[in-house]
């Protein structure tokens, strides 16, 4: 006659434990099944048992107030806890969680984050010692020694392992205390069940093997002790999980590195036994390798199976384990190189499986809105673990009947930009493929459990995705300290299709624009606002309120640009970038005074008291716009690259000039003659200083452009242009390498 509850010790993601657990449950037929899990979240069990639920899934508890902290309890189809819950549901047996409430776990996590708890050595040290002794990682050790145990031996072996692991572990005081409190709480739940009239022998407890000794020996938590437990107000949800997340063990120490493989192990146990496992694994691996475009013969698969069985015998197990199967497949299908099989192995061992939950699962309002929009916008097919490309054409489609269909891609763009604002990593925006083609947007979409957590965290900001994004933008606006930051917020609101949020950001921007700002910030702001005016119609956005502010910023830039050009070499790139942005701004909008801008460029180009790189860049813009003739350029080149002009000033001016119109400059032989004469007249020290700027000036030139310049120099030097190009394009000599290397440590402080 059995006395006391049955404590079935498991490894949390062990197929053999799940298989033996169900057989044991069939034999003992308990009246109550208690499972290690958050005791306040029993309501989530009904969804784990729903016929439409597909594993893996996870229960997530999270704090109601920011900063959001989360705790996860993942469930795979081969988890013993999953199978215990499903068995109870199938047989009409009551099933409950018995661990600490999620609110207590969150409070304990907060203490660990705040530093109140010591970092635990935990059982990882024991696992490392086992790996050293056995030569295999813990997953392989467990599979070889426990997953292959015959019926009836698993329970005693797992419980014995848990006791020895507990005795050998050297946990830090905080973790030891937490373990004891958890076990005392579980004993309290068992005692409450007994007090309710359920005999102890009719209670079946599923817990980590590590806890069996504690549950057998410790006393239950008293009422006073239970009331004294720290708690944090918490909410919960059930979320789809992924095998990739289980394999990374991120945030869940009891994961395993090959969840798809362990699911195969589970299927083999429920089918023809572990003898099937090598053939399941090797055929799927071969199929994945072939799908990747590689050749795999049937003979290689057969030979891999034979070799795996031989390796298993040599290593002391009845059936091959994952290391045996991998070694055998590398030797046969991979021809001795794992790199040849790496992609197929990842697909076969980790897999791309993502769980699925039916409609009606308790979710936050933001989660509900997120999934509703995924469905409405036909983005559900992108909710996979594999990265998928989504190309959007924001232009209205005229060959469809409904407005929703005509603007489908624009609505998708609004939605994805709102997710980007909220930091939800479901979608990543890619650079545009065509310069100036702002009707096209390109995204990479990939779903991860982290994205689900980020959606939940957004629920603290609003009830919908749009509402949460609006609040996030408003918070950023309150923290803005510069017009550039405010302009970035305005642009984000524009991209999100949120006029009210854009209006608020514009108000913030106008307030900040009263204060002084660097020319780079003013130009950046005007450039962002210009985008709204140019593409407002495309995104159904009225740009009228933006135009007066663009005019104001443009006028301000014209008044302060020359002053900004009084700068050193380190600040000059930011100023020239601002000049480029302002030039593009004026070209795009005919309501901005072009004559004023051209007069300003002429003044900057002509002045000798400004940074020469800025003056050279102003000349480059004038040339690009056809406002500087050959005579003016020749005069400026003669003046800027004349004997007596310091090396850094002359080369700096040329660097600014060469930043634009490269093809037009290459075609002007007189320019290269002046540059050659100028450099030839410098002494060695001055030449070295000039070379610093020239290296930087030519860094972005293409090989073809450099080749054309070399031909120009060959013509100037009176040698065969092609031979000169070949000589100059060859690798540098040892002496030249030493000279170039010496420039890496050049001191710019005196420039």
PDB file of N, CA, C and O in Angstrom, residues 151-191:
ATOM      1  N   UNK A 151      11.734   1.141 -19.005  1.00  0.00           N
ATOM      2  CA  UNK A 151      10.569   1.488 -18.192  1.00  0.00           C
ATOM      3  C   UNK A 151      10.751   0.975 -16.760  1.00  0.00           C
ATOM      4  O   UNK A 151      11.206  -0.135 -16.527  1.00  0.00           O
ATOM      5  N   UNK A 152      10.411   1.815 -15.800  1.00  0.00           N
ATOM      6  CA  UNK A 152      10.506   1.441 -14.395  1.00  0.00           C
ATOM      7  C   UNK A 152      11.788   1.892 -13.740  1.00  0.00           C
ATOM      8  O   UNK A 152      11.858   1.989 -12.508  1.00  0.00           O
ATOM      9  N   UNK A 153      12.813   2.180 -14.529  1.00  0.00           N
ATOM     10  CA  UNK A 153      14.089   2.593 -13.944  1.00  0.00           C
ATOM     11  C   UNK A 153      14.266   4.108 -13.959  1.00  0.00           C
ATOM     12  O   UNK A 153      15.092   4.640 -13.240  1.00  0.00           O
ATOM     13  N   UNK A 154      13.488   4.787 -14.810  1.00  0.00           N
ATOM     14  CA  UNK A 154      13.717   6.232 -14.966  1.00  0.00           C
ATOM     15  C   UNK A 154      13.469   6.982 -13.666  1.00  0.00           C
ATOM     16  O   UNK A 154      14.294   7.808 -13.248  1.00  0.00           O
ATOM     17  N   UNK A 155      12.337   6.710 -13.015  1.00  0.00           N
ATOM     18  CA  UNK A 155      11.955   7.509 -11.845  1.00  0.00           C
ATOM     19  C   UNK A 155      13.000   7.425 -10.742  1.00  0.00           C
ATOM     20  O   UNK A 155      13.445   8.451 -10.209  1.00  0.00           O
ATOM     21  N   UNK A 156      13.427   6.227 -10.403  1.00  0.00           N
ATOM     22  CA  UNK A 156      14.407   6.090  -9.323  1.00  0.00           C
ATOM     23  C   UNK A 156      15.747   6.701  -9.722  1.00  0.00           C
ATOM     24  O   UNK A 156      16.427   7.332  -8.903  1.00  0.00           O
ATOM     25  N   UNK A 157      16.122   6.559 -11.001  1.00  0.00           N
ATOM     26  CA  UNK A 157      17.402   7.108 -11.449  1.00  0.00           C
ATOM     27  C   UNK A 157      17.385   8.634 -11.442  1.00  0.00           C
ATOM     28  O   UNK A 157      18.338   9.283 -10.993  1.00  0.00           O
ATOM     29  N   UNK A 158      16.296   9.235 -11.938  1.00  0.00           N
ATOM     30  CA  UNK A 158      16.206  10.695 -11.981  1.00  0.00           C
ATOM     31  C   UNK A 158      16.182  11.271 -10.574  1.00  0.00           C
ATOM     32  O   UNK A 158      16.849  12.277 -10.284  1.00  0.00           O
ATOM     33  N   UNK A 159      15.392  10.658  -9.671  1.00  0.00           N
ATOM     34  CA  UNK A 159      15.334  11.161  -8.294  1.00  0.00           C
ATOM     35  C   UNK A 159      16.688  11.023  -7.599  1.00  0.00           C
ATOM     36  O   UNK A 159      17.110  11.909  -6.850  1.00  0.00           O
ATOM     37  N   UNK A 160      17.394   9.931  -7.859  1.00  0.00           N
ATOM     38  CA  UNK A 160      18.721   9.750  -7.261  1.00  0.00           C
ATOM     39  C   UNK A 160      19.698  10.793  -7.801  1.00  0.00           C
ATOM     40  O   UNK A 160      20.507  11.354  -7.048  1.00  0.00           O
ATOM     41  N   UNK A 161      19.619  11.067  -9.090  1.00  0.00           N
ATOM     42  CA  UNK A 161      20.493  12.089  -9.679  1.00  0.00           C
ATOM     43  C   UNK A 161      20.210  13.453  -9.056  1.00  0.00           C
ATOM     44  O   UNK A 161      21.125  14.225  -8.753  1.00  0.00           O
ATOM     45  N   UNK A 162      18.919  13.751  -8.865  1.00  0.00           N
ATOM     46  CA  UNK A 162      18.555  15.024  -8.260  1.00  0.00           C
ATOM     47  C   UNK A 162      19.108  15.162  -6.849  1.00  0.00           C
ATOM     48  O   UNK A 162      19.583  16.235  -6.458  1.00  0.00           O
ATOM     49  N   UNK A 163      19.054  14.053  -6.067  1.00  0.00           N
ATOM     50  CA  UNK A 163      19.586  14.102  -4.700  1.00  0.00           C
ATOM     51  C   UNK A 163      21.092  14.349  -4.711  1.00  0.00           C
ATOM     52  O   UNK A 163      21.620  15.145  -3.927  1.00  0.00           O
ATOM     53  N   UNK A 164      21.802  13.642  -5.574  1.00  0.00           N
ATOM     54  CA  UNK A 164      23.254  13.808  -5.640  1.00  0.00           C
ATOM     55  C   UNK A 164      23.626  15.202  -6.142  1.00  0.00           C
ATOM     56  O   UNK A 164      24.584  15.816  -5.664  1.00  0.00           O
ATOM     57  N   UNK A 165      22.872  15.696  -7.093  1.00  0.00           N
ATOM     58  CA  UNK A 165      23.122  17.045  -7.612  1.00  0.00           C
ATOM     59  C   UNK A 165      22.906  18.079  -6.518  1.00  0.00           C
ATOM     60  O   UNK A 165      23.685  19.021  -6.362  1.00  0.00           O
ATOM     61  N   UNK A 166      21.874  17.872  -5.735  1.00  0.00           N
ATOM     62  CA  UNK A 166      21.572  18.793  -4.636  1.00  0.00           C
ATOM     63  C   UNK A 166      22.682  18.758  -3.588  1.00  0.00           C
ATOM     64  O   UNK A 166      23.097  19.801  -3.069  1.00  0.00           O
ATOM     65  N   UNK A 167      23.180  17.574  -3.278  1.00  0.00           N
ATOM     66  CA  UNK A 167      24.220  17.447  -2.257  1.00  0.00           C
ATOM     67  C   UNK A 167      25.539  18.046  -2.718  1.00  0.00           C
ATOM     68  O   UNK A 167      26.308  18.589  -1.915  1.00  0.00           O
ATOM     69  N   UNK A 168      25.806  17.963  -4.026  1.00  0.00           N
ATOM     70  CA  UNK A 168      27.102  18.425  -4.534  1.00  0.00           C
ATOM     71  C   UNK A 168      27.118  19.899  -4.902  1.00  0.00           C
ATOM     72  O   UNK A 168      28.185  20.493  -5.027  1.00  0.00           O
ATOM     73  N   UNK A 169      25.936  20.496  -5.111  1.00  0.00           N
ATOM     74  CA  UNK A 169      25.892  21.887  -5.571  1.00  0.00           C
ATOM     75  C   UNK A 169      26.284  22.823  -4.442  1.00  0.00           C
ATOM     76  O   UNK A 169      26.071  22.558  -3.265  1.00  0.00           O
ATOM     77  N   UNK A 170      26.865  23.943  -4.823  1.00  0.00           N
ATOM     78  CA  UNK A 170      27.299  24.963  -3.859  1.00  0.00           C
ATOM     79  C   UNK A 170      26.642  26.271  -4.233  1.00  0.00           C
ATOM     80  O   UNK A 170      27.249  27.157  -4.809  1.00  0.00           O
ATOM     81  N   UNK A 171      25.363  26.377  -3.944  1.00  0.00           N
ATOM     82  CA  UNK A 171      24.624  27.578  -4.321  1.00  0.00           C
ATOM     83  C   UNK A 171      24.940  28.731  -3.375  1.00  0.00           C
ATOM     84  O   UNK A 171      25.296  28.538  -2.215  1.00  0.00           O
ATOM     85  N   UNK A 172      24.783  29.943  -3.877  1.00  0.00           N
ATOM     86  CA  UNK A 172      24.930  31.135  -3.045  1.00  0.00           C
ATOM     87  C   UNK A 172      23.770  31.189  -2.053  1.00  0.00           C
ATOM     88  O   UNK A 172      22.709  30.603  -2.287  1.00  0.00           O
ATOM     89  N   UNK A 173      23.940  31.894  -0.939  1.00  0.00           N
ATOM     90  CA  UNK A 173      22.907  31.906   0.107  1.00  0.00           C
ATOM     91  C   UNK A 173      21.525  32.306  -0.387  1.00  0.00           C
ATOM     92  O   UNK A 173      20.530  31.699   0.005  1.00  0.00           O
ATOM     93  N   UNK A 174      21.443  33.325  -1.246  1.00  0.00           N
ATOM     94  CA  UNK A 174      20.130  33.772  -1.698  1.00  0.00           C
ATOM     95  C   UNK A 174      19.418  32.681  -2.480  1.00  0.00           C
ATOM     96  O   UNK A 174      18.234  32.420  -2.266  1.00  0.00           O
ATOM     97  N   UNK A 175      20.141  32.021  -3.391  1.00  0.00           N
ATOM     98  CA  UNK A 175      19.500  30.988  -4.190  1.00  0.00           C
ATOM     99  C   UNK A 175      19.121  29.791  -3.324  1.00  0.00           C
ATOM    100  O   UNK A 175      18.081  29.169  -3.541  1.00  0.00           O
ATOM    101  N   UNK A 176      19.954  29.453  -2.359  1.00  0.00           N
ATOM    102  CA  UNK A 176      19.614  28.360  -1.446  1.00  0.00           C
ATOM    103  C   UNK A 176      18.328  28.683  -0.693  1.00  0.00           C
ATOM    104  O   UNK A 176      17.427  27.835  -0.570  1.00  0.00           O
ATOM    105  N   UNK A 177      18.235  29.911  -0.200  1.00  0.00           N
ATOM    106  CA  UNK A 177      17.040  30.332   0.530  1.00  0.00           C
ATOM    107  C   UNK A 177      15.814  30.298  -0.377  1.00  0.00           C
ATOM    108  O   UNK A 177      14.735  29.838   0.026  1.00  0.00           O
ATOM    109  N   UNK A 178      15.970  30.756  -1.622  1.00  0.00           N
ATOM    110  CA  UNK A 178      14.846  30.747  -2.559  1.00  0.00           C
ATOM    111  C   UNK A 178      14.387  29.319  -2.838  1.00  0.00           C
ATOM    112  O   UNK A 178      13.182  29.037  -2.891  1.00  0.00           O
ATOM    113  N   UNK A 179      15.345  28.405  -3.003  1.00  0.00           N
ATOM    114  CA  UNK A 179      15.002  27.003  -3.242  1.00  0.00           C
ATOM    115  C   UNK A 179      14.205  26.431  -2.074  1.00  0.00           C
ATOM    116  O   UNK A 179      13.180  25.760  -2.261  1.00  0.00           O
ATOM    117  N   UNK A 180      14.664  26.692  -0.858  1.00  0.00           N
ATOM    118  CA  UNK A 180      13.973  26.172   0.328  1.00  0.00           C
ATOM    119  C   UNK A 180      12.576  26.769   0.466  1.00  0.00           C
ATOM    120  O   UNK A 180      11.624  26.072   0.841  1.00  0.00           O
ATOM    121  N   UNK A 181      12.441  28.059   0.170  1.00  0.00           N
ATOM    122  CA  UNK A 181      11.127  28.697   0.252  1.00  0.00           C
ATOM    123  C   UNK A 181      10.190  28.104  -0.794  1.00  0.00           C
ATOM    124  O   UNK A 181       9.011  27.835  -0.513  1.00  0.00           O
ATOM    125  N   UNK A 182      10.698  27.896  -1.990  1.00  0.00           N
ATOM    126  CA  UNK A 182       9.864  27.306  -3.046  1.00  0.00           C
ATOM    127  C   UNK A 182       9.379  25.925  -2.631  1.00  0.00           C
ATOM    128  O   UNK A 182       8.198  25.584  -2.790  1.00  0.00           O
ATOM    129  N   UNK A 183      10.265  25.113  -2.098  1.00  0.00           N
ATOM    130  CA  UNK A 183       9.883  23.753  -1.712  1.00  0.00           C
ATOM    131  C   UNK A 183       8.913  23.772  -0.540  1.00  0.00           C
ATOM    132  O   UNK A 183       7.968  22.966  -0.497  1.00  0.00           O
ATOM    133  N   UNK A 184       9.121  24.700   0.392  1.00  0.00           N
ATOM    134  CA  UNK A 184       8.184  24.809   1.517  1.00  0.00           C
ATOM    135  C   UNK A 184       6.807  25.249   1.029  1.00  0.00           C
ATOM    136  O   UNK A 184       5.772  24.801   1.550  1.00  0.00           O
ATOM    137  N   UNK A 185       6.788  26.108   0.026  1.00  0.00           N
ATOM    138  CA  UNK A 185       5.498  26.547  -0.526  1.00  0.00           C
ATOM    139  C   UNK A 185       4.803  25.387  -1.243  1.00  0.00           C
ATOM    140  O   UNK A 185       3.584  25.200  -1.113  1.00  0.00           O
ATOM    141  N   UNK A 186       5.581  24.584  -1.988  1.00  0.00           N
ATOM    142  CA  UNK A 186       4.986  23.431  -2.662  1.00  0.00           C
ATOM    143  C   UNK A 186       4.431  22.435  -1.644  1.00  0.00           C
ATOM    144  O   UNK A 186       3.357  21.850  -1.855  1.00  0.00           O
ATOM    145  N   UNK A 187       5.165  22.255  -0.535  1.00  0.00           N
ATOM    146  CA  UNK A 187       4.638  21.377   0.532  1.00  0.00           C
ATOM    147  C   UNK A 187       3.347  21.953   1.117  1.00  0.00           C
ATOM    148  O   UNK A 187       2.425  21.213   1.493  1.00  0.00           O
ATOM    149  N   UNK A 188       3.264  23.279   1.180  1.00  0.00           N
ATOM    150  CA  UNK A 188       2.060  23.946   1.684  1.00  0.00           C
ATOM    151  C   UNK A 188       0.864  23.642   0.773  1.00  0.00           C
ATOM    152  O   UNK A 188      -0.240  23.352   1.262  1.00  0.00           O
ATOM    153  N   UNK A 189       1.089  23.672  -0.558  1.00  0.00           N
ATOM    154  CA  UNK A 189       0.017  23.374  -1.502  1.00  0.00           C
ATOM    155  C   UNK A 189      -0.417  21.918  -1.348  1.00  0.00           C
ATOM    156  O   UNK A 189      -1.618  21.604  -1.393  1.00  0.00           O
ATOM    157  N   UNK A 190       0.548  21.025  -1.146  1.00  0.00           N
ATOM    158  CA  UNK A 190       0.209  19.611  -0.935  1.00  0.00           C
ATOM    159  C   UNK A 190      -0.615  19.447   0.339  1.00  0.00           C
ATOM    160  O   UNK A 190      -1.629  18.736   0.359  1.00  0.00           O
ATOM    161  N   UNK A 191      -0.187  20.123   1.422  1.00  0.00           N
ATOM    162  CA  UNK A 191      -0.916  20.037   2.698  1.00  0.00           C
ATOM    163  C   UNK A 191      -2.341  20.562   2.539  1.00  0.00           C
ATOM    164  O   UNK A 191      -3.299  19.986   3.088  1.00  0.00           O
TER     165      UNK A 191
END
